[in-house]
Short mmCIF file of C-alpha atoms in Angstrom, two decimals:
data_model
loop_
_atom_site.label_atom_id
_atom_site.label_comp_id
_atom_site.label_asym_id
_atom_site.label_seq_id
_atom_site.Cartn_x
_atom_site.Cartn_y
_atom_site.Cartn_z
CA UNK A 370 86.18 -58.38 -100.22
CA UNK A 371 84.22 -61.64 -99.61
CA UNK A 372 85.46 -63.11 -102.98
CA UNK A 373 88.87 -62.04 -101.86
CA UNK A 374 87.85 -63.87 -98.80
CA UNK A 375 86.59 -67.14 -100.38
CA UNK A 376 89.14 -67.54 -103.36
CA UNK A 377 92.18 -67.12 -100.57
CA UNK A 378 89.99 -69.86 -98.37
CA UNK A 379 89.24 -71.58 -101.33
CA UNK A 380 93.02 -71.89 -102.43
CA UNK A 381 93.94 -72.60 -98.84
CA UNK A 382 91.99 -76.04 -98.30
CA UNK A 383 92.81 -77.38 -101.81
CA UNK A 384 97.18 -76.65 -100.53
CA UNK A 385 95.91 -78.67 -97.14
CA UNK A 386 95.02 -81.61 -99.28
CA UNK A 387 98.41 -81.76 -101.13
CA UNK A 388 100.86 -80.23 -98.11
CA UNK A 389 101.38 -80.78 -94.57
CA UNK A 390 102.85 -77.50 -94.52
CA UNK A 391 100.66 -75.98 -91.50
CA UNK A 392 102.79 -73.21 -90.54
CA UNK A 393 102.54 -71.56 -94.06
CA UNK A 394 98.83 -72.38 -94.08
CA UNK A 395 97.90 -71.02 -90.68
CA UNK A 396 100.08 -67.71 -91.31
CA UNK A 397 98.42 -67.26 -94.46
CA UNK A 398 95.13 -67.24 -92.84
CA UNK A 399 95.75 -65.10 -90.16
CA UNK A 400 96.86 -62.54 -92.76
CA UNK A 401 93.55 -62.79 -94.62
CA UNK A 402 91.56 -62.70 -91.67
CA UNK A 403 93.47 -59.73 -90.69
CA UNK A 404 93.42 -57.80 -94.24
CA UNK A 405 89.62 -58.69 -93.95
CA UNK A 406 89.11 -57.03 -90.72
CA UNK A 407 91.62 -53.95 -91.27
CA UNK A 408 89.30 -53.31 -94.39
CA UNK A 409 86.38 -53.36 -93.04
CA UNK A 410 87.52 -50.90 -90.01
CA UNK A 411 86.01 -47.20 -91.34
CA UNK A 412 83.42 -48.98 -93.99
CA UNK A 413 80.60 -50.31 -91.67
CA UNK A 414 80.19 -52.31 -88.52
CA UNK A 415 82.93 -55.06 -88.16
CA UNK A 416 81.04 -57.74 -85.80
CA UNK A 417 81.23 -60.55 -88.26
CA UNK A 418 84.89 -59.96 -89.30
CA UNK A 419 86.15 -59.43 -85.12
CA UNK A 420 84.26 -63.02 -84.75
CA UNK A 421 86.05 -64.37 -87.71
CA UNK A 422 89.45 -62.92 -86.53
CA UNK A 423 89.03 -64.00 -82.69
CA UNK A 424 88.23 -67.40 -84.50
CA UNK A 425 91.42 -67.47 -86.15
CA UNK A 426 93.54 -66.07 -83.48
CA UNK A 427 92.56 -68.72 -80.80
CA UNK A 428 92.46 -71.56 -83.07
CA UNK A 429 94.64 -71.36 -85.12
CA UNK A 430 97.57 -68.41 -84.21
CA UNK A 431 97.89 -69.62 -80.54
CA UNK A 432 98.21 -73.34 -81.18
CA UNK A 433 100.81 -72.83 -84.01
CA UNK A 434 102.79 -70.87 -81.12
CA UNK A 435 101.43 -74.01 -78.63
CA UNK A 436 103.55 -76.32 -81.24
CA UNK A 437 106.52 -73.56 -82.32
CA UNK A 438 107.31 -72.52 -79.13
CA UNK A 439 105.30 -73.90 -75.95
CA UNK A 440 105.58 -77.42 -76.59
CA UNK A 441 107.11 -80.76 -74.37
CA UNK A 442 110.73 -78.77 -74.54
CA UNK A 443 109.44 -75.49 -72.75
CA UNK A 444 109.34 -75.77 -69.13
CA UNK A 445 106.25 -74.10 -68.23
CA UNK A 446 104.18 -75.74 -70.48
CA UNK A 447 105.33 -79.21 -68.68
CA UNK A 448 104.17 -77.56 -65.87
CA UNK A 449 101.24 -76.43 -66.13
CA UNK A 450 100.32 -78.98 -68.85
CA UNK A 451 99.62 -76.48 -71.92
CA UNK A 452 101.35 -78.00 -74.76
CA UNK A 453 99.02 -79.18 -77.54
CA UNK A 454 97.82 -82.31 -76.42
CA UNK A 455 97.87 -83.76 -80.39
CA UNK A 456 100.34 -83.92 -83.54
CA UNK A 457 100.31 -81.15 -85.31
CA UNK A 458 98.96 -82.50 -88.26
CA UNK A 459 96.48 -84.21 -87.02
CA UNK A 460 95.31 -80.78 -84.99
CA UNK A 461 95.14 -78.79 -87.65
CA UNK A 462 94.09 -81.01 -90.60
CA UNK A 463 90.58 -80.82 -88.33
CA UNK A 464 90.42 -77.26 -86.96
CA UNK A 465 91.90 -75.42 -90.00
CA UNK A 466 88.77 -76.57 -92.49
CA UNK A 467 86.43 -75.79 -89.91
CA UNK A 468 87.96 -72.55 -89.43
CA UNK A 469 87.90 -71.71 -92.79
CA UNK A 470 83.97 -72.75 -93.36
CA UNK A 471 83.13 -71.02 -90.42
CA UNK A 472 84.05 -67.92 -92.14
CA UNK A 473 82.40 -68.95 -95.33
CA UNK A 474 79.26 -68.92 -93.94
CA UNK A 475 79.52 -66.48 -91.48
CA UNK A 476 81.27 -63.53 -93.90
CA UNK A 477 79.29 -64.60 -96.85
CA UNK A 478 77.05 -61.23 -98.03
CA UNK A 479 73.05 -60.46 -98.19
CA UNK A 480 72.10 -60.89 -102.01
CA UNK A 481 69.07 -58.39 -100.84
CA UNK A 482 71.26 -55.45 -98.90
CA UNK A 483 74.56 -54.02 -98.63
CA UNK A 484 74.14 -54.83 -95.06
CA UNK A 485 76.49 -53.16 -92.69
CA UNK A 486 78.44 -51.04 -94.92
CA UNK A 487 79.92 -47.63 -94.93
CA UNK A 488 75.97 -46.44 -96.44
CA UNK A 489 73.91 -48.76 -94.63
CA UNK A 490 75.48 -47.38 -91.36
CA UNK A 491 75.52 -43.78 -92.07
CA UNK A 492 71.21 -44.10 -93.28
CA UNK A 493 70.84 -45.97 -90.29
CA UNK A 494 72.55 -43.44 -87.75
CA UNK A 495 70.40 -40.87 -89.34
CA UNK A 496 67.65 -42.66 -88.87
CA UNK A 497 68.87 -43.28 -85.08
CA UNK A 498 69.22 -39.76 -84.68
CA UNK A 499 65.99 -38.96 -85.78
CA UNK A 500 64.35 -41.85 -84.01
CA UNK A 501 66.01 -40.52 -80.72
CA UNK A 502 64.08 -37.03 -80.70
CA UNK A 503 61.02 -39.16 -79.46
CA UNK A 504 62.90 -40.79 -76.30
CA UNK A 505 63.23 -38.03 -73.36
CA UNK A 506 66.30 -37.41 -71.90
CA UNK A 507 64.36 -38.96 -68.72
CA UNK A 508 64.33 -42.54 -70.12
CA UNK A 509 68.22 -43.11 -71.06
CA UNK A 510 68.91 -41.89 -67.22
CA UNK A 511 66.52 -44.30 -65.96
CA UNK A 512 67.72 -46.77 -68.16
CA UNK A 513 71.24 -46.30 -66.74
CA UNK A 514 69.72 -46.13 -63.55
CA UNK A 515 68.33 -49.67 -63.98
CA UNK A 516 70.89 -51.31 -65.32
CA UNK A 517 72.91 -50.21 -62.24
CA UNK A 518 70.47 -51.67 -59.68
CA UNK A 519 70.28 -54.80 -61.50
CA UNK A 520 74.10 -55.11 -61.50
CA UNK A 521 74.07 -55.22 -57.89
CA UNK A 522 71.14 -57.09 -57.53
CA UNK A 523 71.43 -59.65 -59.79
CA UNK A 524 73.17 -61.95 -57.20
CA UNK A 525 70.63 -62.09 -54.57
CA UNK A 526 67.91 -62.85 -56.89
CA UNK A 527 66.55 -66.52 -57.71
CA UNK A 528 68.34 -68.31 -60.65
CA UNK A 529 65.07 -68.23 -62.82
CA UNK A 530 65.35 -64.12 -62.22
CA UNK A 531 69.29 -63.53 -62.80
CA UNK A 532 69.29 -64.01 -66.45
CA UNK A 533 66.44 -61.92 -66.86
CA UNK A 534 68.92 -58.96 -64.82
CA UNK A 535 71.96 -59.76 -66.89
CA UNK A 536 70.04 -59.00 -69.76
CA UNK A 537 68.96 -55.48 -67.93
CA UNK A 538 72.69 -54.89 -66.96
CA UNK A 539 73.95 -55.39 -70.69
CA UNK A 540 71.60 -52.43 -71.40
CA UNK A 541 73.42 -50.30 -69.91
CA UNK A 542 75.51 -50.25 -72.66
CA UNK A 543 72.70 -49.80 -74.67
CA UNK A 544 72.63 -46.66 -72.78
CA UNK A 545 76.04 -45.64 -73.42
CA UNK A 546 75.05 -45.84 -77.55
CA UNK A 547 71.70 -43.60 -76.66
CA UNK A 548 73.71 -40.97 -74.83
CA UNK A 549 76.38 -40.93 -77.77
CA UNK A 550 73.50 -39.96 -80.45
CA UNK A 551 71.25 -38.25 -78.56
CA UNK A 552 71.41 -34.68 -79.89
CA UNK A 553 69.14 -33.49 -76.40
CA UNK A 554 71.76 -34.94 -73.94
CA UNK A 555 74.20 -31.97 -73.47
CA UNK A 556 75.88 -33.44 -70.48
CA UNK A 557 77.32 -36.10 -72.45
CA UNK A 558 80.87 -36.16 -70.73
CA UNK A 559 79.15 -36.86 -67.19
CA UNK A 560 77.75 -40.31 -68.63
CA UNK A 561 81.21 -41.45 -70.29
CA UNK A 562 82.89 -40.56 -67.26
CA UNK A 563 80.39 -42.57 -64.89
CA UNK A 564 80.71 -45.32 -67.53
CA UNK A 565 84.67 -46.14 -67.74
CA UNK A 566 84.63 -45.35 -63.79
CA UNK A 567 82.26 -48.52 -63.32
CA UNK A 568 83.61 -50.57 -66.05
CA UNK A 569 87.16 -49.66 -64.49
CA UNK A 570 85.86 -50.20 -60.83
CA UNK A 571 83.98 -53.63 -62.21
CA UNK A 572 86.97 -55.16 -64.13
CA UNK A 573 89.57 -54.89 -60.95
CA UNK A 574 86.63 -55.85 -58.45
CA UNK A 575 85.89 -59.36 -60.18
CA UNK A 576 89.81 -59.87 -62.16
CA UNK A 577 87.79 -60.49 -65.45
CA UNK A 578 88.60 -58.42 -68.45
CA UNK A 579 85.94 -59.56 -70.66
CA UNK A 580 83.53 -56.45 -70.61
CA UNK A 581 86.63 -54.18 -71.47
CA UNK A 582 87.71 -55.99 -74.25
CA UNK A 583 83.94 -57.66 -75.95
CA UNK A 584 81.71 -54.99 -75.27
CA UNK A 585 84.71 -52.09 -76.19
CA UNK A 586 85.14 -53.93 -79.24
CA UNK A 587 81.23 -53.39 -79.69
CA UNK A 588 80.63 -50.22 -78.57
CA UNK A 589 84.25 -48.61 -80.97
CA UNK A 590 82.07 -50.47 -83.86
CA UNK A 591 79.66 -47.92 -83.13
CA UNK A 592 82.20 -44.89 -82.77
CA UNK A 593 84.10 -45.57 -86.22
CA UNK A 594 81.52 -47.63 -88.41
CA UNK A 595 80.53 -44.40 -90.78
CA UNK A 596 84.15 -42.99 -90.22
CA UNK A 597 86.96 -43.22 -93.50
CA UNK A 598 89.90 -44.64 -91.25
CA UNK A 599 93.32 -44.37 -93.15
CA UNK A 600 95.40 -47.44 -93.64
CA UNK A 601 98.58 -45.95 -91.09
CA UNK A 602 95.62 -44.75 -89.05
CA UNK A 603 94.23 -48.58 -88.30
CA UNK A 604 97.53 -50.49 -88.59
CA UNK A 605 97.99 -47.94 -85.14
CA UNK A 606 94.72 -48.58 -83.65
CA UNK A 607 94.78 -52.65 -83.90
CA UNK A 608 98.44 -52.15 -83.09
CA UNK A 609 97.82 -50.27 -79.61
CA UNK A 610 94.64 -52.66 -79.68
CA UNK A 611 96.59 -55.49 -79.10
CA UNK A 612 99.38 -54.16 -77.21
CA UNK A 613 96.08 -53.23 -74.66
CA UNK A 614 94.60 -56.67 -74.71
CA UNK A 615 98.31 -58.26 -74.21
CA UNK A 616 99.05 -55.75 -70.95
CA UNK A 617 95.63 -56.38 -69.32
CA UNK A 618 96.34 -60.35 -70.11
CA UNK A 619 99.81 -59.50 -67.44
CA UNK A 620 98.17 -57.47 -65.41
CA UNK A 621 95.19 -59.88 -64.51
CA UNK A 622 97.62 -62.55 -63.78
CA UNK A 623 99.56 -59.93 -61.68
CA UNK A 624 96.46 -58.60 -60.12
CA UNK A 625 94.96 -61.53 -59.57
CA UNK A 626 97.81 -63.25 -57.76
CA UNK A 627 97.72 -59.99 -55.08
CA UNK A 628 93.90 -60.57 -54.39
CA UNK A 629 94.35 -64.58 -54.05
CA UNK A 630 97.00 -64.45 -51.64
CA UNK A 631 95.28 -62.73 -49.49
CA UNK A 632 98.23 -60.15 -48.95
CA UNK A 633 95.81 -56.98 -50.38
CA UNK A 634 92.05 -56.46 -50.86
CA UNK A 635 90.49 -56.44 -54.55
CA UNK A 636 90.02 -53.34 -55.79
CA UNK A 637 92.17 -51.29 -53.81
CA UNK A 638 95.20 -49.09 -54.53
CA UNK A 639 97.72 -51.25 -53.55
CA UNK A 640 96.59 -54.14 -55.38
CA UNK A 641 96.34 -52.28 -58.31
CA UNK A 642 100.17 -50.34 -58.17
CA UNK A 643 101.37 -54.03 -57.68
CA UNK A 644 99.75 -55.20 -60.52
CA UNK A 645 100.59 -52.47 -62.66
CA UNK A 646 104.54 -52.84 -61.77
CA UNK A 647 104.37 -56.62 -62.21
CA UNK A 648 102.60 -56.05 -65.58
CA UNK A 649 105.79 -53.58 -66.33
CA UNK A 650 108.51 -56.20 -65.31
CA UNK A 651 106.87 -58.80 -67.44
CA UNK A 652 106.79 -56.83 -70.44
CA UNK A 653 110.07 -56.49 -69.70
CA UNK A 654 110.96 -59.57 -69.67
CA UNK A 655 113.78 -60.54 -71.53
CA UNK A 656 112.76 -64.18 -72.03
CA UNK A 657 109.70 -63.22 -74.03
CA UNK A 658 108.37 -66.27 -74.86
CA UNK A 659 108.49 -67.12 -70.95
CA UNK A 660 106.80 -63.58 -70.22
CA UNK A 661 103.89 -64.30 -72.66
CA UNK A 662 103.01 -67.55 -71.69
CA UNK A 663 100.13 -66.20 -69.52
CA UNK A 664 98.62 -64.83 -72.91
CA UNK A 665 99.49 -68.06 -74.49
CA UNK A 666 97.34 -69.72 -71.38
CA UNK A 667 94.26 -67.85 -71.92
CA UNK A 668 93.63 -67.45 -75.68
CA UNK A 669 94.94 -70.62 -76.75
CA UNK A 670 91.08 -72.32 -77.45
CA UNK A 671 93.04 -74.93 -79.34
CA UNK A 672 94.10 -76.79 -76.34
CA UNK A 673 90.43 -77.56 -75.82
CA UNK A 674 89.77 -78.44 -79.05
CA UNK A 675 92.94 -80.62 -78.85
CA UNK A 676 91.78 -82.46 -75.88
CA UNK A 677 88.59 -83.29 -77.46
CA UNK A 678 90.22 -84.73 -81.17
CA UNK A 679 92.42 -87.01 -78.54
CA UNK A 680 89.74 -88.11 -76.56
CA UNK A 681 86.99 -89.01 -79.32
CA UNK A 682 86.93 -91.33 -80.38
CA UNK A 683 89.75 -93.06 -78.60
CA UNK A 684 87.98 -92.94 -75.48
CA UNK A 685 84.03 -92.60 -76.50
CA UNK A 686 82.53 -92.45 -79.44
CA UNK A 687 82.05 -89.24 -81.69
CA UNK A 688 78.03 -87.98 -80.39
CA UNK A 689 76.45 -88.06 -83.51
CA UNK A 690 74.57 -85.38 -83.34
CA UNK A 691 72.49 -86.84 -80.24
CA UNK A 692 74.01 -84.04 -78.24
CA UNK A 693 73.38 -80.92 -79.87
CA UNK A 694 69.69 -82.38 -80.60
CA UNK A 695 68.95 -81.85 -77.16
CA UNK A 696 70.97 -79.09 -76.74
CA UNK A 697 69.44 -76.84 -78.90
CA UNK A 698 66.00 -78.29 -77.88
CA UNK A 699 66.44 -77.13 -74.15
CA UNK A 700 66.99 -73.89 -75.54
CA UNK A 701 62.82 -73.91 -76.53
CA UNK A 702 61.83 -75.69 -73.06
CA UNK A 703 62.30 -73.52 -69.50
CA UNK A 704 63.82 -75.70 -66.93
CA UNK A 705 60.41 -75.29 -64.72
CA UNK A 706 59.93 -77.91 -67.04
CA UNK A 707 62.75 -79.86 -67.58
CA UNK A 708 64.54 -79.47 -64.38
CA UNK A 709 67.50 -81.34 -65.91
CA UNK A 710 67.84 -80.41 -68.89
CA UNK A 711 71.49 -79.37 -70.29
CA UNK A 712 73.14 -75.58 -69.27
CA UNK A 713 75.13 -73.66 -71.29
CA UNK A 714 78.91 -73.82 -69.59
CA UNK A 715 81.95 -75.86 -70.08
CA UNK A 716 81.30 -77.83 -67.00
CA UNK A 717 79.60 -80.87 -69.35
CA UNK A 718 81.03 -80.18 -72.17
CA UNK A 719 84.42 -80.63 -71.31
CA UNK A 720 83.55 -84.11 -69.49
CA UNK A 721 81.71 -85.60 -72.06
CA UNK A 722 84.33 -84.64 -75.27
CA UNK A 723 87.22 -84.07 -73.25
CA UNK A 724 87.08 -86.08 -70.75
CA UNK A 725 87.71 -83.59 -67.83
CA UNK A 726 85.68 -82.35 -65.10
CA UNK A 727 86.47 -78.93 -64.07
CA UNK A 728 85.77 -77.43 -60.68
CA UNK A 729 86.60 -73.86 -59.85
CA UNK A 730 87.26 -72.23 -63.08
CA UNK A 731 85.29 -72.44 -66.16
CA UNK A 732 86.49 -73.14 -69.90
CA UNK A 733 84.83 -74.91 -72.97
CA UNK A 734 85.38 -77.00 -75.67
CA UNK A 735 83.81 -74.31 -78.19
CA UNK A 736 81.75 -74.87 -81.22
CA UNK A 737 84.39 -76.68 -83.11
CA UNK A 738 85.00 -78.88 -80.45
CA UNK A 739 81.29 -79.59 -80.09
CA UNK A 740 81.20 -79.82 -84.16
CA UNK A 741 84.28 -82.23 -84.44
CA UNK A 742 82.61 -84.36 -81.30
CA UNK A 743 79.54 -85.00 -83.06
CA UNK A 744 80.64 -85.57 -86.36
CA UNK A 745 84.12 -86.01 -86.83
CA UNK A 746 86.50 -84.16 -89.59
CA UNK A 747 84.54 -83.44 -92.17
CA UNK A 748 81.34 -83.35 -90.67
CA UNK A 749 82.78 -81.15 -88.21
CA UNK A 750 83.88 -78.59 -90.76
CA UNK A 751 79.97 -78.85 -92.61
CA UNK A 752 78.74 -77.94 -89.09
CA UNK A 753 80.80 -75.13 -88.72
CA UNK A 754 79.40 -73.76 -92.09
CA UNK A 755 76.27 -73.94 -90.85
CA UNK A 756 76.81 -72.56 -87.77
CA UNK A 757 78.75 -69.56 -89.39
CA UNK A 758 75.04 -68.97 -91.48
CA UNK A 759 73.36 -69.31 -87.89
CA UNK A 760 75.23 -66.74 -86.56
CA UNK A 761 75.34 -64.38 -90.17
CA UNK A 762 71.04 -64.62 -90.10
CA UNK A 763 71.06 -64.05 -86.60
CA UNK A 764 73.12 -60.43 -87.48
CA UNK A 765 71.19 -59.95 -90.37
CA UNK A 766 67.84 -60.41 -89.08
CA UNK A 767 68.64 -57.91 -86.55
CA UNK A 768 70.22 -54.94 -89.20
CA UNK A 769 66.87 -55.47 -91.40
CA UNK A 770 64.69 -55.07 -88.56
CA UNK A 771 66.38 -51.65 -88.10
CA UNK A 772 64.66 -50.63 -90.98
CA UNK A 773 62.24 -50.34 -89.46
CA UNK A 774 62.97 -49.78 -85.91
CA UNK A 775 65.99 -47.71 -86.24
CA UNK A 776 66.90 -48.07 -82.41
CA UNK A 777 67.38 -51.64 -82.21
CA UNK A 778 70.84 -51.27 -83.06
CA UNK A 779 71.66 -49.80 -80.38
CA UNK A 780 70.75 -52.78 -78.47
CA UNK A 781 73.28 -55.15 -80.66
CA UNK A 782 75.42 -55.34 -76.96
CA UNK A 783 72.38 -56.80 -75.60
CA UNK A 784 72.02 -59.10 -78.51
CA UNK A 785 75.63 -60.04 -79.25
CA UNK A 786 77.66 -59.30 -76.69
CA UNK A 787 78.64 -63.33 -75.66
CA UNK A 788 78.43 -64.21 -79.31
CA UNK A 789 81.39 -61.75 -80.07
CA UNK A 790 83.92 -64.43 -78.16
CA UNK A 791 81.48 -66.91 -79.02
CA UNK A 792 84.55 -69.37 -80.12
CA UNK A 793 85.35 -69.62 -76.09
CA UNK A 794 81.78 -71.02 -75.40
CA UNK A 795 79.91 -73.21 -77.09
CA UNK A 796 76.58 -73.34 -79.62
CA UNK A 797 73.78 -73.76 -76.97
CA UNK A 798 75.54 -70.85 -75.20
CA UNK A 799 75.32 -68.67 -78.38
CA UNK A 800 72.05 -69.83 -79.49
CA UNK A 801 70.18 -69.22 -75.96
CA UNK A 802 72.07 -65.84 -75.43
CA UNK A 803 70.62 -64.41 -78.25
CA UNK A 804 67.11 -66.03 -78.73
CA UNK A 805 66.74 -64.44 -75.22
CA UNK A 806 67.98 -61.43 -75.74
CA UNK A 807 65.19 -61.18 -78.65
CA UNK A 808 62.87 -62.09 -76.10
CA UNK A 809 64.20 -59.51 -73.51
CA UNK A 810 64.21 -56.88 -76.17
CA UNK A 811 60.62 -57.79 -77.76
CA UNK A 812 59.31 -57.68 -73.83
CA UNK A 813 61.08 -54.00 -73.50
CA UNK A 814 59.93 -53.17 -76.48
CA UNK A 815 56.02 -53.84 -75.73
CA UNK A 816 56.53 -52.39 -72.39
CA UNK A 817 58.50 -49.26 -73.21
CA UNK A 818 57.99 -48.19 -77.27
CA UNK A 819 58.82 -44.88 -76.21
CA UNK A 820 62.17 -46.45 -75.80
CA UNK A 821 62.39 -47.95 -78.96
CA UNK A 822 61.37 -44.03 -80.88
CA UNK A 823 57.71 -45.07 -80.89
CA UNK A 824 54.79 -43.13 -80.34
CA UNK A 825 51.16 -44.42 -80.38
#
């Protein structure tokens, strides 16, 4: 499937050197992407393929619909200023290369392993299995256990603690995986339940719906990696996938206007019916382009990117690199330290290659922003190559470990969880999420084997 993957990208860049023809490019790579990921549903974990299709989606699907439909002529786009903020052309002569390298790099196969595929998986779960018979019963409850007090902790802690927590918190999902295989656990259904009722209770408490969609996305992986899925049977699951993700898009507009007015409290049930019936009525919508503009709002990453290819280097010039330098070298230097040294966020980013500040929200530029701010078009693209192979050896290093530690996989939420939408953030944000979460996991490891299967 990879050399399916690189003659189609292959074919694609050489027609973007002799066509301006972006809406047949960028349709023809969404199909790819998705013929990629549909295959790979049922045959192995699909962590590298969702990346590659969120990539595509928010780059490249939502700003063709940014120029088709939610341009200068569409009235809420004036209004809330969310029409593409450059030509087409010049948009997607940068973003589509670098989209396309990305997944070069990132899709591109071990020449050692058959690394997460349908055999890989279904050794590995055996070997999960049979690591699990030397972890009590009494250690995934207090695991769940502590990820719950550090959930509601985590906020009154110092900053220097709180990522340490959020790491702790993640596990929980970890948890979740350790309940699903562990053949001693007979009260399985308690543990699901008490896990959607938090997630649930979570989501509508705080209005965010990334834990639902990410970490579901991680944790189904799990459920349906050594699985044969027919073709009708996954056309119907990324179909009522999508049709999920779109819904909880209206309702946390809906919801979230009934908590910010002040008129209900979060959480509750009337918030919640409201929500739900203004969800309904928007789906409803006869004017659907109107009705999905809230979708359009959030998972159009392009707009970012767009403000960044106008602003640099119009405005300032392109970084050269000088930025991610010390980027990534904060990541090796605590801020005890270096008190002022960079954070992960869109709060800089988006000043110094957009050109914005932002107060009371938070957004980012993204990696290909970052790339095309340092180095322009075609550097931009090389960088997202690269950055693709980052983010492939990260996986990979991780999968051959297993070998010989069978339970790490289960903590792959720990590890990946912020690199899955890692297109909405930015490279120090992926890099420092998961060289601590190695750290967090080595620490629990040294502290805990039993944990991890091991017994001295």
């Amino acid at each position: 499937m990879y050399r399916f993957y690189l003659l189609s990208s292959v074919c694609i860049l050489v027609l973007s050197a002799i066509t301006e023809d972006y809406l047949i490019l960028v349709l023809l790579t969404c199909i790819v992407s998705a013929i990629i990921f549909l295959n790979k549903l049922g045959k192995g974990f699909f962590m590298r393929e969702l990346i590659y299709l969120h990539a595509v989606f928010t780059c490249l699907f939502m700003p063709l619909l940014g120029y088709l439909y939610y341009n200068t002529q569409n009235p809420l786009a004036l209004l809330w200023f969310r029409y593409m903020p450059v030509e087409q052309g010049t948009y997607f002569s940068t973003v589509l290369p670098s989209v396309l390298l990305f997944g070069i790099g990132l899709l591109m196969p071990s020449r050692n392993y058959n690394f997460d595929d349908t055999a890989f998986i279904n050794d590995r779960i055996a070997a999960i299995k049979k690591g699990l018979q030397a972890v009590p019963s009494l250690f995934v409850m207090v695991l769940f256990g502590i990820s719950m007090i550090a959930y509601f902790t985590r906020s009154f802690l110092p900053e220097a603690l709180q990522q340490v927590i959020y790491y702790l918190f993640l596990a929980f999902f970890t948890a979740v995986l350790y309940v699903m295989y562990h053949e001693k656990i007979r009260t399985k259904w308690i543990f699901y339940t008490l896990a959607v009722v938090f997630v649930v209770w979570d989501t509508l408490r705080g209005g965010m719906f990334t834990f639902p969609v990410y970490m579901g996305a991680l944790v189904l992986m799990f459920l349906i990696g050594d699985k044969p899925v027919k073709l009708h049977i996954k056309v119907v699951l990324i179909s009522l996938s999508l049709f999920a993700i779109i819904f909880m898009q209206f309702f946390k507009l809906s919801y979230r206007n009934e908590v910010w007015r002040g008129t209900t409290e979060a959480a509750s049930a009337d918030a919640v019916d409201k929500a739900l019936a203004g969800s309904i009525k928007a789906m409803g919508n006869d004017d659907l382009i109107d009705a999905a503009f809230p979708l359009y709002y959030r998972m159009n990453q392009g707009f970012n990117v767009g403000l960044t290819i106008k602003h640099i280097p119009a405005v300032k010039p392109f970084a050269n690199g000088e930025e991610l330098f010390i980027v990534f070298s904060s990541a090796f230097v605590p801020r005890l330290f270096w008190p002022d040294k960079p954070r992960a966020g869109g709060h800089y980013n988006m000043e110094r290659y957009a050109g914005y500040i932002i107060k009371g929200f938070s957004t980012n530029v993204g990696p290909i922003g970052e790339a095309y701010g340092n180095f322009g078009k075609i550097g931009g693209a090389i960088y997202m190559f690269f950055f693709g192979l980052f983010l492939r050896w990260a996986y990979f290093v991780v999968l051959k470990r297993s070998f010989k530690l069978p339970l790490l996989l289960l903590w792959i939420p720990v590890l990946f969880f912020q690199i899955t939408y890692v297109m909405e953030t930015d490279s120090l944000q992926a890099f420092n999420f998961f060289l601590k979460g190695i750290v967090f996991v080595w620490i629990m490891y040294r502290l805990f084997p039993r944990l991890f299967g091991v017994v001295h």
